[in-house]
Amino acid sequence: MQPPKSETCVICGVRTAETVDHVPPKGFFKGVTNAQLRTVPACWVCNNGASSDDEDMRFYISAQIGKQNPASKVLWDDGAYKTIKRKIKLRNSFLANVREIEVLEEDGSIKTRLAFHVPISTYQRVFERTTRGLYFFHTGRILPANVAVSATMLAGTPNMDTDDIRHFKMESVGAGACVYRYGIVHDDVDCSLWIYEFHQAHWAMVTTGGVE
């Protein structure tokens, strides 16, 4: 699927599009072969200025997912682990708040897992950029800069068996490493809701235009 064309950056909606940006970020798909990633027109500021955020968020997502499958193992070994070794500030921040907690699994067993703080501002920036990009990718319309975009990290698997979500469109990127669903309000196209799933273990919800 080819992305629509735009001479304006679809992320900021202001500057000239001089390059393309991967949405979701390319670094989220290390270890995925034939990923067939999605790109949208972007300016240098929005594209290059986001690389540090993308790298940090890849680390936090990978730390939560762990090595559950071959792709997520490579995501950690070739991506997140190298990041945490190189970025001292990120490493110190992570180690300062990480702790072990006991979690009740779906089968009734109790397992020990790591809990840690994820910087909300970084999470917001990465998923807002991703959502603005994918909004344009699917609609051919730039989401106005003054339209609010709000990202929320979900604590567990969301309930997909609701009347509204069953009508959402579903897309897959990176051989299923990322699956997302979205719905756009017909009579108010600035309003939309997006649910992202990475490696079947990390979920995020993003709303635009005040959708609840």
PDB file of C-alpha atoms in Angstrom, residues 19-185:
ATOM      1  CA  THR A  19      11.950  13.274   3.827  1.00  0.00           C
ATOM      2  CA  VAL A  20       9.806  10.365   5.039  1.00  0.00           C
ATOM      3  CA  ASP A  21       9.213   9.054   8.549  1.00  0.00           C
ATOM      4  CA  HIS A  22       8.434   5.470   9.560  1.00  0.00           C
ATOM      5  CA  VAL A  23       5.188   4.991  11.481  1.00  0.00           C
ATOM      6  CA  PRO A  24       5.427   3.161  13.815  1.00  0.00           C
ATOM      7  CA  PRO A  25       9.161   3.865  14.261  1.00  0.00           C
ATOM      8  CA  LYS A  26      11.482   1.610  12.277  1.00  0.00           C
ATOM      9  CA  GLY A  27      13.486   0.681  15.383  1.00  0.00           C
ATOM     10  CA  PHE A  28      10.460  -1.101  16.858  1.00  0.00           C
ATOM     11  CA  PHE A  29      10.846  -3.845  14.250  1.00  0.00           C
ATOM     12  CA  LYS A  30      14.387  -5.120  14.739  1.00  0.00           C
ATOM     13  CA  GLY A  31      14.420  -8.860  14.184  1.00  0.00           C
ATOM     14  CA  VAL A  32      11.467  -8.747  11.792  1.00  0.00           C
ATOM     15  CA  THR A  33      12.220  -9.857   8.246  1.00  0.00           C
ATOM     16  CA  ASN A  34      10.248  -8.504   5.279  1.00  0.00           C
ATOM     17  CA  ALA A  35       8.699  -5.962   7.616  1.00  0.00           C
ATOM     18  CA  GLN A  36       7.142  -3.808   4.850  1.00  0.00           C
ATOM     19  CA  LEU A  37       7.075  -0.754   7.081  1.00  0.00           C
ATOM     20  CA  ARG A  38       4.940   2.322   6.470  1.00  0.00           C
ATOM     21  CA  THR A  39       6.304   5.767   5.708  1.00  0.00           C
ATOM     22  CA  VAL A  40       4.726   9.194   5.455  1.00  0.00           C
ATOM     23  CA  PRO A  41       6.001  12.602   4.260  1.00  0.00           C
ATOM     24  CA  ALA A  42       7.804  14.463   7.042  1.00  0.00           C
ATOM     25  CA  CYS A  43      10.142  17.391   7.641  1.00  0.00           C
ATOM     26  CA  TRP A  44      13.694  16.959   8.899  1.00  0.00           C
ATOM     27  CA  VAL A  45      12.787  18.333  12.332  1.00  0.00           C
ATOM     28  CA  CYS A  46       9.961  15.872  12.992  1.00  0.00           C
ATOM     29  CA  ASN A  47      11.872  12.921  11.538  1.00  0.00           C
ATOM     30  CA  ASN A  48      15.419  13.341  12.840  1.00  0.00           C
ATOM     31  CA  GLY A  49      14.400  15.062  16.055  1.00  0.00           C
ATOM     32  CA  ALA A  50      12.447  12.011  17.197  1.00  0.00           C
ATOM     33  CA  SER A  51      15.181   9.365  16.984  1.00  0.00           C
ATOM     34  CA  SER A  52      16.157   9.606  20.664  1.00  0.00           C
ATOM     35  CA  ASP A  53      12.525   9.320  21.797  1.00  0.00           C
ATOM     36  CA  ASP A  54      12.020   6.318  19.516  1.00  0.00           C
ATOM     37  CA  GLU A  55      15.095   4.596  20.894  1.00  0.00           C
ATOM     38  CA  ASP A  56      14.054   5.187  24.513  1.00  0.00           C
ATOM     39  CA  MET A  57      10.530   3.942  23.873  1.00  0.00           C
ATOM     40  CA  ARG A  58      11.845   0.847  22.088  1.00  0.00           C
ATOM     41  CA  PHE A  59      13.820   0.064  25.225  1.00  0.00           C
ATOM     42  CA  TYR A  60      10.830   0.438  27.576  1.00  0.00           C
ATOM     43  CA  ILE A  61       8.547  -1.630  25.335  1.00  0.00           C
ATOM     44  CA  SER A  62      11.211  -4.314  24.915  1.00  0.00           C
ATOM     45  CA  ALA A  63      11.893  -4.391  28.663  1.00  0.00           C
ATOM     46  CA  GLN A  64       8.204  -5.009  29.275  1.00  0.00           C
ATOM     47  CA  ILE A  65       7.798  -7.608  26.518  1.00  0.00           C
ATOM     48  CA  GLY A  66      10.977  -9.575  27.272  1.00  0.00           C
ATOM     49  CA  LYS A  67      12.121 -12.406  25.006  1.00  0.00           C
ATOM     50  CA  GLN A  68       8.780 -14.066  24.377  1.00  0.00           C
ATOM     51  CA  ASN A  69       9.471 -14.996  20.757  1.00  0.00           C
ATOM     52  CA  PRO A  70      12.380 -14.847  18.271  1.00  0.00           C
ATOM     53  CA  ALA A  71      11.496 -11.343  17.038  1.00  0.00           C
ATOM     54  CA  SER A  72      11.177  -9.873  20.541  1.00  0.00           C
ATOM     55  CA  LYS A  73      14.467 -11.552  21.511  1.00  0.00           C
ATOM     56  CA  VAL A  74      16.239  -9.777  18.644  1.00  0.00           C
ATOM     57  CA  LEU A  75      14.451  -6.547  19.570  1.00  0.00           C
ATOM     58  CA  TRP A  76      16.142  -6.771  22.970  1.00  0.00           C
ATOM     59  CA  ASP A  77      19.537  -8.214  21.977  1.00  0.00           C
ATOM     60  CA  ASP A  78      20.158  -6.005  18.930  1.00  0.00           C
ATOM     61  CA  GLY A  79      18.184  -2.945  19.953  1.00  0.00           C
ATOM     62  CA  ALA A  80      17.118  -2.270  23.523  1.00  0.00           C
ATOM     63  CA  TYR A  81      20.122  -3.878  25.240  1.00  0.00           C
ATOM     64  CA  LYS A  82      22.553  -1.866  23.130  1.00  0.00           C
ATOM     65  CA  THR A  83      20.576   1.283  23.897  1.00  0.00           C
ATOM     66  CA  ILE A  84      20.665   0.802  27.660  1.00  0.00           C
ATOM     67  CA  LYS A  85      24.414   0.129  27.554  1.00  0.00           C
ATOM     68  CA  ARG A  86      25.104   3.295  25.564  1.00  0.00           C
ATOM     69  CA  LYS A  87      22.633   5.807  27.030  1.00  0.00           C
ATOM     70  CA  ILE A  88      23.797   6.424  30.588  1.00  0.00           C
ATOM     71  CA  LYS A  89      20.974   8.797  31.523  1.00  0.00           C
ATOM     72  CA  LEU A  90      18.340   6.303  30.378  1.00  0.00           C
ATOM     73  CA  ARG A  91      20.066   3.468  32.239  1.00  0.00           C
ATOM     74  CA  ASN A  92      20.306   5.427  35.483  1.00  0.00           C
ATOM     75  CA  SER A  93      16.676   6.501  35.269  1.00  0.00           C
ATOM     76  CA  PHE A  94      15.533   2.930  34.666  1.00  0.00           C
ATOM     77  CA  LEU A  95      17.620   1.421  37.469  1.00  0.00           C
ATOM     78  CA  ALA A  96      16.467   4.099  39.913  1.00  0.00           C
ATOM     79  CA  ASN A  97      12.829   2.988  39.811  1.00  0.00           C
ATOM     80  CA  VAL A  98      12.750  -0.642  38.635  1.00  0.00           C
ATOM     81  CA  ARG A  99      11.454  -3.177  41.158  1.00  0.00           C
ATOM     82  CA  GLU A 100      10.091  -6.710  41.324  1.00  0.00           C
ATOM     83  CA  ILE A 101       6.388  -7.330  41.839  1.00  0.00           C
ATOM     84  CA  GLU A 102       4.220 -10.443  42.018  1.00  0.00           C
ATOM     85  CA  VAL A 103       1.610 -10.735  39.265  1.00  0.00           C
ATOM     86  CA  LEU A 104      -1.406 -13.042  39.127  1.00  0.00           C
ATOM     87  CA  GLU A 105      -1.452 -14.713  35.705  1.00  0.00           C
ATOM     88  CA  GLU A 106      -4.593 -15.685  33.777  1.00  0.00           C
ATOM     89  CA  ASP A 107      -4.044 -19.358  34.675  1.00  0.00           C
ATOM     90  CA  GLY A 108      -4.064 -18.490  38.384  1.00  0.00           C
ATOM     91  CA  SER A 109      -0.311 -18.796  38.899  1.00  0.00           C
ATOM     92  CA  ILE A 110       1.767 -16.058  40.503  1.00  0.00           C
ATOM     93  CA  LYS A 111       4.909 -14.874  38.763  1.00  0.00           C
ATOM     94  CA  THR A 112       7.539 -12.294  39.603  1.00  0.00           C
ATOM     95  CA  ARG A 113       7.923  -9.538  37.027  1.00  0.00           C
ATOM     96  CA  LEU A 114       9.727  -6.231  36.746  1.00  0.00           C
ATOM     97  CA  ALA A 115       7.827  -2.988  37.229  1.00  0.00           C
ATOM     98  CA  PHE A 116       9.242   0.371  36.185  1.00  0.00           C
ATOM     99  CA  HIS A 117       8.240   3.919  35.372  1.00  0.00           C
ATOM    100  CA  VAL A 118       7.784   4.845  31.698  1.00  0.00           C
ATOM    101  CA  PRO A 119       8.228   8.580  30.985  1.00  0.00           C
ATOM    102  CA  ILE A 120       4.756   9.781  30.002  1.00  0.00           C
ATOM    103  CA  SER A 121       6.068  12.710  27.946  1.00  0.00           C
ATOM    104  CA  THR A 122       8.215  10.412  25.781  1.00  0.00           C
ATOM    105  CA  TYR A 123       5.360   7.951  25.379  1.00  0.00           C
ATOM    106  CA  GLN A 124       3.043  10.783  24.345  1.00  0.00           C
ATOM    107  CA  ARG A 125       5.437  12.186  21.746  1.00  0.00           C
ATOM    108  CA  VAL A 126       6.178   8.839  20.112  1.00  0.00           C
ATOM    109  CA  PHE A 127       2.568   7.699  19.873  1.00  0.00           C
ATOM    110  CA  GLU A 128       1.261  11.108  18.846  1.00  0.00           C
ATOM    111  CA  ARG A 129       3.730  11.186  15.960  1.00  0.00           C
ATOM    112  CA  THR A 130       2.861   7.616  15.016  1.00  0.00           C
ATOM    113  CA  THR A 131      -0.874   8.306  15.100  1.00  0.00           C
ATOM    114  CA  ARG A 132      -0.658  11.547  13.135  1.00  0.00           C
ATOM    115  CA  GLY A 133       1.361   9.689  10.523  1.00  0.00           C
ATOM    116  CA  LEU A 134      -1.005   6.733  10.284  1.00  0.00           C
ATOM    117  CA  TYR A 135      -4.029   9.030  10.262  1.00  0.00           C
ATOM    118  CA  PHE A 136      -2.639  10.623   7.106  1.00  0.00           C
ATOM    119  CA  PHE A 137      -1.591   7.248   5.689  1.00  0.00           C
ATOM    120  CA  HIS A 138      -5.156   5.957   5.838  1.00  0.00           C
ATOM    121  CA  THR A 139      -7.145   9.123   5.126  1.00  0.00           C
ATOM    122  CA  GLY A 140      -4.864  11.258   2.939  1.00  0.00           C
ATOM    123  CA  ARG A 141      -5.686  14.137   5.289  1.00  0.00           C
ATOM    124  CA  ILE A 142      -3.313  15.916   7.663  1.00  0.00           C
ATOM    125  CA  LEU A 143      -4.709  16.003  11.185  1.00  0.00           C
ATOM    126  CA  PRO A 144      -4.701  19.715  12.122  1.00  0.00           C
ATOM    127  CA  ALA A 145      -1.964  20.717  14.557  1.00  0.00           C
ATOM    128  CA  ASN A 146      -4.511  22.179  16.985  1.00  0.00           C
ATOM    129  CA  VAL A 147      -6.339  18.849  17.331  1.00  0.00           C
ATOM    130  CA  ALA A 148      -5.464  17.238  20.649  1.00  0.00           C
ATOM    131  CA  VAL A 149      -3.841  13.790  20.606  1.00  0.00           C
ATOM    132  CA  SER A 150      -3.685  11.785  23.841  1.00  0.00           C
ATOM    133  CA  ALA A 151      -1.744   8.528  24.350  1.00  0.00           C
ATOM    134  CA  THR A 152      -2.307   6.038  27.157  1.00  0.00           C
ATOM    135  CA  MET A 153      -0.330   2.890  27.946  1.00  0.00           C
ATOM    136  CA  LEU A 154      -2.755   0.060  28.725  1.00  0.00           C
ATOM    137  CA  ALA A 155      -2.077  -2.192  31.700  1.00  0.00           C
ATOM    138  CA  GLY A 156      -3.201  -5.363  29.956  1.00  0.00           C
ATOM    139  CA  THR A 157      -5.056  -6.812  27.007  1.00  0.00           C
ATOM    140  CA  PRO A 158      -8.005  -4.535  26.191  1.00  0.00           C
ATOM    141  CA  ASN A 159     -11.452  -5.959  25.562  1.00  0.00           C
ATOM    142  CA  MET A 160     -11.738  -6.190  21.784  1.00  0.00           C
ATOM    143  CA  ASP A 161     -15.159  -7.819  21.884  1.00  0.00           C
ATOM    144  CA  THR A 162     -17.276  -4.676  22.013  1.00  0.00           C
ATOM    145  CA  ASP A 163     -19.694  -3.400  19.402  1.00  0.00           C
ATOM    146  CA  ASP A 164     -17.583  -0.321  18.667  1.00  0.00           C
ATOM    147  CA  ILE A 165     -14.195  -2.031  18.391  1.00  0.00           C
ATOM    148  CA  ARG A 166     -15.559  -4.878  16.263  1.00  0.00           C
ATOM    149  CA  HIS A 167     -16.294  -2.249  13.610  1.00  0.00           C
ATOM    150  CA  PHE A 168     -12.763  -0.817  13.720  1.00  0.00           C
ATOM    151  CA  LYS A 169     -10.439  -1.377  10.801  1.00  0.00           C
ATOM    152  CA  MET A 170      -7.488  -3.617  11.619  1.00  0.00           C
ATOM    153  CA  GLU A 171      -4.005  -3.296  10.123  1.00  0.00           C
ATOM    154  CA  SER A 172      -0.778  -5.255  10.583  1.00  0.00           C
ATOM    155  CA  VAL A 173       2.784  -3.979  10.181  1.00  0.00           C
ATOM    156  CA  GLY A 174       6.075  -5.831  10.394  1.00  0.00           C
ATOM    157  CA  ALA A 175       4.764  -9.362   9.856  1.00  0.00           C
ATOM    158  CA  GLY A 176       2.370  -8.924  12.776  1.00  0.00           C
ATOM    159  CA  ALA A 177       4.879  -7.376  15.190  1.00  0.00           C
ATOM    160  CA  CYS A 178       2.491  -4.432  15.356  1.00  0.00           C
ATOM    161  CA  VAL A 179      -1.265  -4.770  14.963  1.00  0.00           C
ATOM    162  CA  TYR A 180      -3.430  -1.705  15.272  1.00  0.00           C
ATOM    163  CA  ARG A 181      -7.129  -0.976  15.090  1.00  0.00           C
ATOM    164  CA  TYR A 182      -8.693   2.382  14.441  1.00  0.00           C
ATOM    165  CA  GLY A 183     -12.016   4.078  14.054  1.00  0.00           C
ATOM    166  CA  ILE A 184     -12.739   7.597  12.783  1.00  0.00           C
ATOM    167  CA  VAL A 185     -15.959   9.438  13.637  1.00  0.00           C
TER     168      VAL A 185
END
